[in-house]
XYZ file of C-alpha atoms in Angstrom:
473
model
C -6.402 -60.801 36.743
C -4.522 -58.229 34.672
C -0.967 -58.788 33.431
C 1.689 -57.165 35.599
C 1.901 -53.354 34.942
C -1.317 -53.143 32.826
C -3.960 -50.631 33.930
C -7.607 -51.642 34.078
C -10.245 -50.013 31.867
C -11.930 -48.303 34.812
C -8.826 -47.741 36.947
C -6.061 -45.212 36.575
C -3.354 -44.009 38.872
C -2.961 -40.335 39.833
C 0.361 -40.167 37.966
C -1.262 -41.435 34.769
C -4.149 -38.979 35.031
C -1.784 -36.036 35.575
C 0.282 -36.993 32.527
C -2.830 -37.469 30.424
C -4.214 -33.918 30.963
C -1.485 -31.246 30.695
C -2.383 -27.882 32.187
C -2.460 -24.798 30.003
C -2.292 -21.194 31.157
C -5.170 -19.102 29.785
C -5.341 -15.364 29.291
C -7.011 -13.364 32.048
C -10.370 -11.882 31.174
C -13.163 -9.973 32.806
C -16.871 -10.655 32.544
C -19.634 -8.090 32.604
C -22.011 -8.396 35.591
C -25.342 -10.036 34.919
C -27.999 -7.472 34.058
C -31.094 -7.014 36.178
C -34.486 -7.485 34.535
C -35.287 -3.786 34.975
C -32.176 -2.904 32.946
C -33.419 -5.058 30.072
C -36.952 -3.698 29.770
C -37.065 -0.771 32.225
C -37.829 1.823 29.524
C -40.657 -0.141 27.893
C -44.344 0.476 28.606
C -45.772 -2.168 30.933
C -49.230 -3.719 30.756
C -51.357 -4.814 33.705
C -50.482 -8.366 34.826
C -52.428 -11.154 33.148
C -53.760 -13.291 36.036
C -55.078 -16.836 35.691
C -57.079 -18.316 38.587
C -57.802 -21.889 39.584
C -61.440 -23.005 39.439
C -63.237 -24.156 42.621
C -62.942 -27.720 41.380
C -59.164 -27.342 40.852
C -58.839 -25.893 44.404
C -60.256 -29.102 45.883
C -57.582 -31.429 47.306
C -57.447 -34.679 45.343
C -56.259 -36.597 48.403
C -58.635 -35.527 51.211
C -61.268 -33.494 49.331
C -60.648 -30.373 51.426
C -60.458 -26.784 50.147
C -56.901 -25.615 49.361
C -55.620 -22.142 50.410
C -54.078 -19.631 47.991
C -50.370 -19.104 48.819
C -49.324 -16.885 45.896
C -48.611 -17.001 42.169
C -46.045 -18.600 39.885
C -44.838 -15.599 37.864
C -42.790 -15.121 34.716
C -42.189 -12.007 32.605
C -42.183 -11.857 28.814
C -41.644 -9.112 26.255
C -44.477 -8.838 23.761
C -43.991 -7.881 20.099
C -46.746 -5.979 18.281
C -46.239 -6.156 14.486
C -46.439 -3.017 12.367
C -49.917 -1.980 11.279
C -50.419 -0.129 7.999
C -53.542 2.024 7.732
C -54.923 4.307 5.042
C -55.777 7.805 6.266
C -57.454 10.503 4.186
C -56.794 14.111 5.206
C -59.346 16.686 4.073
C -58.716 20.419 4.361
C -61.854 22.511 3.905
C -61.590 24.942 0.999
C -63.826 27.970 0.319
C -64.194 30.469 -2.499
C -65.871 33.882 -2.442
C -68.801 33.784 -4.873
C -69.143 37.592 -4.759
C -65.652 38.012 -6.209
C -66.033 35.155 -8.648
C -66.050 36.404 -12.202
C -64.658 39.866 -11.318
C -61.701 41.065 -13.350
C -58.646 43.022 -12.189
C -56.979 45.915 -14.041
C -55.249 43.493 -16.403
C -58.491 41.798 -17.253
C -57.632 38.579 -15.391
C -59.919 36.724 -13.014
C -58.558 36.104 -9.497
C -61.012 34.196 -7.265
C -60.498 34.515 -3.515
C -59.846 31.145 -1.819
C -59.358 30.070 1.827
C -58.011 26.653 2.877
C -58.115 25.213 6.413
C -54.845 24.828 8.303
C -53.668 21.228 8.484
C -50.927 18.812 7.498
C -49.877 19.023 3.855
C -48.645 16.087 1.770
C -45.035 15.331 2.723
C -44.148 14.802 -0.951
C -46.495 16.270 -3.550
C -48.310 13.497 -5.407
C -47.119 10.778 -3.004
C -49.056 8.834 -0.366
C -46.032 8.602 1.939
C -46.593 9.831 5.502
C -43.990 11.064 8.025
C -44.169 7.740 9.894
C -43.774 5.661 6.704
C -40.907 7.868 5.489
C -39.144 7.498 8.836
C -39.702 3.747 8.776
C -38.223 3.288 5.297
C -35.169 5.467 5.955
C -34.561 3.715 9.276
C -34.937 0.283 7.643
C -32.461 1.078 4.882
C -29.946 3.397 6.546
C -29.978 2.109 10.127
C -30.834 -1.577 9.626
C -29.181 -1.659 6.152
C -32.069 -3.567 4.539
C -32.292 -3.622 0.717
C -35.472 -1.971 -0.512
C -36.605 -5.088 -2.348
C -36.656 -6.959 1.004
C -38.738 -4.162 2.477
C -41.086 -4.326 -0.530
C -41.554 -8.071 -0.036
C -42.387 -7.547 3.638
C -44.939 -4.881 2.636
C -46.557 -7.324 0.198
C -46.887 -9.963 2.910
C -48.801 -7.382 4.963
C -51.144 -6.368 2.141
C -49.322 -3.222 0.945
C -48.131 -3.035 -2.661
C -45.211 -0.577 -2.716
C -42.599 -0.868 -5.440
C -38.870 -0.483 -4.999
C -38.841 2.296 -7.614
C -41.433 4.281 -5.649
C -39.406 3.909 -2.450
C -36.200 4.940 -4.271
C -37.874 8.048 -5.704
C -39.168 8.968 -2.246
C -35.647 8.550 -0.785
C -34.282 10.956 -3.392
C -36.957 13.525 -2.585
C -36.516 13.169 1.194
C -32.740 13.504 0.888
C -33.219 16.788 -0.954
C -35.714 18.028 1.662
C -33.221 17.346 4.482
C -30.310 19.192 2.857
C -30.915 22.431 4.849
C -30.514 20.437 8.084
C -27.377 18.778 6.697
C -25.871 22.169 5.789
C -26.451 23.498 9.320
C -24.679 20.469 10.768
C -21.799 21.077 8.360
C -21.462 24.698 9.510
C -21.243 23.486 13.107
C -18.614 20.879 12.210
C -16.195 23.268 10.480
C -16.289 25.539 13.552
C -14.891 22.771 15.756
C -11.312 22.500 16.953
C -10.895 18.723 16.554
C -12.385 16.436 13.898
C -11.795 12.949 12.472
C -11.748 12.112 8.749
C -11.729 8.969 6.622
C -13.033 7.735 3.270
C -14.366 4.517 1.720
C -15.136 3.545 -1.916
C -18.639 3.472 -3.379
C -19.711 2.464 -6.885
C -22.066 4.618 -8.948
C -23.240 2.980 -12.163
C -23.966 6.192 -14.063
C -21.902 9.164 -12.897
C -22.624 12.618 -14.297
C -20.662 13.022 -17.525
C -18.998 9.623 -17.122
C -19.188 6.514 -19.267
C -19.701 3.307 -17.337
C -19.490 2.729 -13.566
C -17.655 5.284 -11.416
C -15.523 4.381 -8.391
C -16.589 7.192 -6.092
C -15.953 7.720 -2.384
C -17.918 8.502 0.722
C -15.806 10.952 2.719
C -16.628 10.776 6.429
C -16.098 13.606 8.931
C -16.889 13.357 12.638
C -16.465 15.693 15.599
C -13.836 14.996 18.263
C -14.716 13.001 21.368
C -14.531 16.046 23.661
C -16.394 18.469 21.372
C -19.679 19.757 22.877
C -21.722 18.676 19.818
C -21.396 15.227 18.275
C -21.710 15.266 14.482
C -21.196 12.556 11.838
C -21.301 13.759 8.223
C -20.918 11.922 4.911
C -19.992 13.517 1.604
C -20.178 11.540 -1.641
C -17.694 12.564 -4.335
C -16.671 10.983 -7.644
C -13.017 10.596 -6.651
C -10.337 10.661 -4.005
C -8.533 13.877 -4.921
C -7.460 16.604 -2.507
C -10.052 19.002 -3.936
C -12.875 17.148 -2.170
C -11.763 17.552 1.472
C -10.576 21.079 0.600
C -14.069 21.981 -0.597
C -15.918 20.326 2.286
C -13.646 21.659 5.057
C -13.426 25.220 3.764
C -13.240 27.467 6.838
C -12.014 24.744 9.205
C -9.000 25.466 11.400
C -7.864 22.898 13.924
C -6.623 19.367 14.474
C -7.713 16.615 12.098
C -7.312 12.938 12.945
C -6.694 10.901 9.780
C -4.708 8.022 8.306
C -1.654 8.396 6.066
C -3.595 9.681 3.031
C -1.642 12.659 1.682
C -4.705 14.520 0.360
C -5.535 15.874 3.819
C -2.248 17.792 3.910
C -3.562 20.015 1.116
C -6.450 21.290 3.287
C -5.709 24.745 4.636
C -6.030 24.924 8.424
C -6.028 21.113 8.782
C -3.318 20.114 11.293
C -2.812 16.377 10.836
C -2.911 14.009 13.816
C -1.670 10.484 13.099
C -3.324 7.211 14.059
C -1.458 4.759 16.287
C -3.969 2.002 15.440
C -2.814 2.187 11.793
C 0.806 2.133 12.927
C 0.151 -0.841 15.225
C -1.482 -2.782 12.373
C 1.558 -2.180 10.112
C 3.839 -3.849 12.649
C 1.285 -6.575 13.423
C 1.156 -7.504 9.715
C 4.952 -7.717 9.733
C 4.818 -10.115 12.709
C 2.173 -12.283 10.984
C 4.460 -13.068 8.009
C 7.229 -14.369 10.286
C 7.897 -18.100 10.422
C 7.263 -17.890 14.186
C 4.457 -15.467 14.964
C 5.191 -15.671 18.687
C 8.764 -14.474 18.281
C 8.883 -10.858 19.513
C 12.679 -10.588 19.426
C 12.555 -9.621 15.737
C 12.463 -5.997 14.586
C 8.719 -6.293 13.857
C 8.052 -7.810 17.279
C 10.116 -5.209 19.142
C 8.357 -2.364 17.284
C 4.938 -3.842 18.058
C 5.748 -4.114 21.775
C 6.979 -0.504 21.863
C 3.676 0.709 20.399
C 1.834 -1.449 22.951
C 3.621 0.491 25.701
C 2.284 3.807 24.316
C -1.282 2.465 24.534
C -0.777 0.925 27.960
C 0.579 4.197 29.362
C -2.994 5.531 28.950
C -4.535 2.213 30.067
C -5.801 1.347 26.612
C -5.705 -1.986 24.790
C -4.313 -1.664 21.229
C -6.519 -4.599 20.194
C -9.611 -2.722 21.464
C -8.905 0.904 20.496
C -12.607 1.884 20.723
C -12.732 1.300 24.471
C -12.612 4.554 26.435
C -9.685 5.355 28.693
C -10.563 5.441 32.409
C -8.302 8.481 32.841
C -9.391 12.117 33.000
C -8.059 14.752 30.585
C -5.766 16.117 33.302
C -4.325 12.651 33.953
C -3.823 11.999 30.227
C -2.041 15.364 29.881
C 0.377 14.517 32.711
C 1.109 11.058 31.291
C 1.850 12.477 27.856
C 4.247 15.086 29.230
C 6.327 12.388 30.905
C 5.815 8.742 29.942
C 4.380 9.116 26.412
C 6.959 11.699 25.347
C 9.818 9.451 26.465
C 8.257 6.402 24.769
C 7.845 8.292 21.483
C 11.451 9.526 21.524
C 12.659 5.987 22.170
C 10.439 4.506 19.443
C 11.328 6.965 16.683
C 15.028 6.784 17.605
C 14.835 3.010 17.266
C 13.037 3.362 13.876
C 15.779 5.673 12.595
C 18.429 3.091 13.571
C 16.567 0.207 11.952
C 16.018 2.193 8.749
C 19.801 2.201 8.212
C 19.978 -1.583 8.611
C 19.344 -4.063 5.809
C 16.216 -5.706 7.239
C 15.207 -8.937 5.446
C 11.417 -8.433 5.834
C 9.704 -6.093 3.349
C 6.708 -5.758 5.714
C 8.975 -4.618 8.548
C 10.712 -2.064 6.300
C 7.288 -0.797 5.209
C 6.135 -0.428 8.839
C 9.284 1.468 9.872
C 9.053 3.760 6.833
C 5.391 4.500 7.617
C 6.309 5.377 11.211
C 9.059 7.788 10.134
C 6.868 9.406 7.464
C 4.115 9.963 10.041
C 6.434 11.022 12.881
C 5.269 14.652 12.989
C 1.574 13.735 12.808
C 1.894 10.942 15.394
C 3.798 13.187 17.817
C 0.981 15.772 17.847
C -0.829 13.938 20.633
C 1.652 15.671 22.963
C 0.160 19.078 22.116
C -3.358 18.579 23.514
C -4.753 15.855 25.822
C -8.052 15.981 23.909
C -6.313 14.444 20.903
C -6.838 10.692 20.686
C -4.368 7.913 19.976
C -6.449 6.597 17.097
C -8.730 7.707 14.295
C -11.228 5.073 15.343
C -14.147 7.525 15.526
C -14.038 8.027 11.741
C -13.266 4.370 11.047
C -16.311 3.386 13.101
C -18.435 5.901 11.167
C -17.291 4.294 7.884
C -18.747 0.940 8.929
C -22.429 1.697 8.074
C -21.380 2.509 4.502
C -19.269 -0.657 4.278
C -22.159 -2.838 5.481
C -24.538 -1.008 3.151
C -22.147 -1.652 0.256
C -22.412 -5.405 0.866
C -26.206 -5.292 1.030
C -27.021 -2.735 -1.694
C -23.892 -3.115 -3.894
C -24.043 0.333 -5.562
C -26.040 3.450 -6.412
C -27.466 3.705 -9.895
C -27.057 7.481 -10.202
C -24.878 10.113 -8.611
C -27.990 11.864 -7.321
C -28.868 8.734 -5.340
C -25.391 8.579 -3.755
C -25.641 12.239 -2.706
C -29.094 11.642 -1.187
C -27.604 8.675 0.692
C -24.863 10.909 2.124
C -27.494 13.301 3.533
C -29.682 10.530 4.959
C -26.676 8.691 6.447
C -25.601 11.936 8.128
C -29.010 12.535 9.718
C -29.321 8.946 11.003
C -25.749 8.568 12.346
C -25.714 12.033 13.961
C -29.009 11.182 15.681
C -27.447 8.001 17.085
C -24.329 9.916 18.201
C -26.612 12.234 20.198
C -28.560 9.386 21.844
C -31.721 9.881 19.764
C -33.966 7.162 18.330
C -33.460 7.444 14.535
C -37.045 6.499 13.651
C -38.628 8.855 16.183
C -36.239 11.668 15.243
C -36.978 11.351 11.519
C -40.705 11.186 12.185
C -40.483 14.359 14.302
C -38.604 16.166 11.513
C -41.088 15.159 8.814
C -44.110 15.986 10.979
C -42.633 19.464 11.517
C -41.772 19.928 7.834
C -45.261 19.153 6.577
C -46.968 21.402 9.121
C -47.372 24.159 6.535
C -45.426 26.779 8.540
C -41.946 28.247 8.298
C -39.412 25.683 9.491
C -37.012 26.685 12.260
C -34.115 24.401 11.288
C -31.968 25.102 14.401
C -34.793 23.676 16.538
C -34.546 20.388 14.602
C -30.813 19.861 15.181
C -30.153 16.719 17.299
C -28.748 18.694 20.252
C -31.602 21.243 20.280
C -33.552 21.638 23.502
C -36.739 21.582 21.386
C -36.374 17.883 20.591
C -39.189 15.987 22.439
C -38.214 13.692 25.282
C -39.933 10.788 23.528
C -37.263 10.993 20.795
C -34.380 10.620 23.272
C -33.029 7.266 24.403
């Protein structure tokens, strides 16, 4: 027997259980539907089924000794991986000389034998054994998968291929130079556009031209607007962060430019700044984070953050997920901005002007309000064209490959290497933006380049109708 009022080890009353487990309200969320098997591997080549049969002995019933009937198959599907295979291929082009003309002199007394060489693929890089497929593989491994070259060299060695990191680096430099004509054509297309995005990120070069010691350079990133007919992502390495660099790159551009608060973009002729509400939102979020109570939205920082949230929500966008596309059409966005967004902006900037005159205790809040007022003109430009986006996330997303590469590769040894990287990054990221397979696209380019004929560069652009279907995703 238990003492009066004591609960047994395996017994509990409903009241005790309810008090023991308090209920907590959780945030609503949605879950993506489960994918069908065909969606996972539908684009892959499929082999004939591998069928395993029972022997006559196994088809004999172990209980009665009778013959069992076939009722079907137990089936499962698996995806097979075939490792890379490296092969040596020798290409021979027949060469002839005219013996009748051999030894004959011209008017200047010089001998000029007559030769003929068979048509065929030339060496991609003179004096190198690299093939179009190997070149595409190495660029894709470094620029798309962000692998350091020494890791790639170790993997080669495990497969019986001795290829040094220095050789691969030299080939990258040469290939970057060979692809510059394609890069320049993409650049010409970009500066003709009406809407672009711009951003920049630091990059160390150990030996800059004419500099002593390491140089803190920058990769400047320029991308086309979401609604532009051609999607382009270009990188431009420069040794600094001055206004002369975007001025030089964007010469001839005239239109809207999404960017952050960096003042250098204002010096670019024809560049009409469009502010980024994601930057503005983060300023106020940082001010909320330094509060003693982060859940208190009655403060100036909290009120400002909620007002910016309303601007995002008017277009059915989540400020915490600015990359997600709006479900609204351009016409619907235009109507919302004429009414709801315009009123929300007037209310927000009026509130900022009032708070600026107050003696706010938080330095972070004062900084956020000052940023908003400084960027008022640029942030209000979204009212001029529904194609303009609330954020500069397109450029910020394009910066990410460089940031990940910086962690894996650390730096470039020479300025020439950083400039080759900017060209190769541009080719790979623009291919991805146009739903092309980077490896297949690079291989197609290099196969065309070494064909020994005049190269039609416009036919190699990612949006060209001449790109083979096998290259497309």
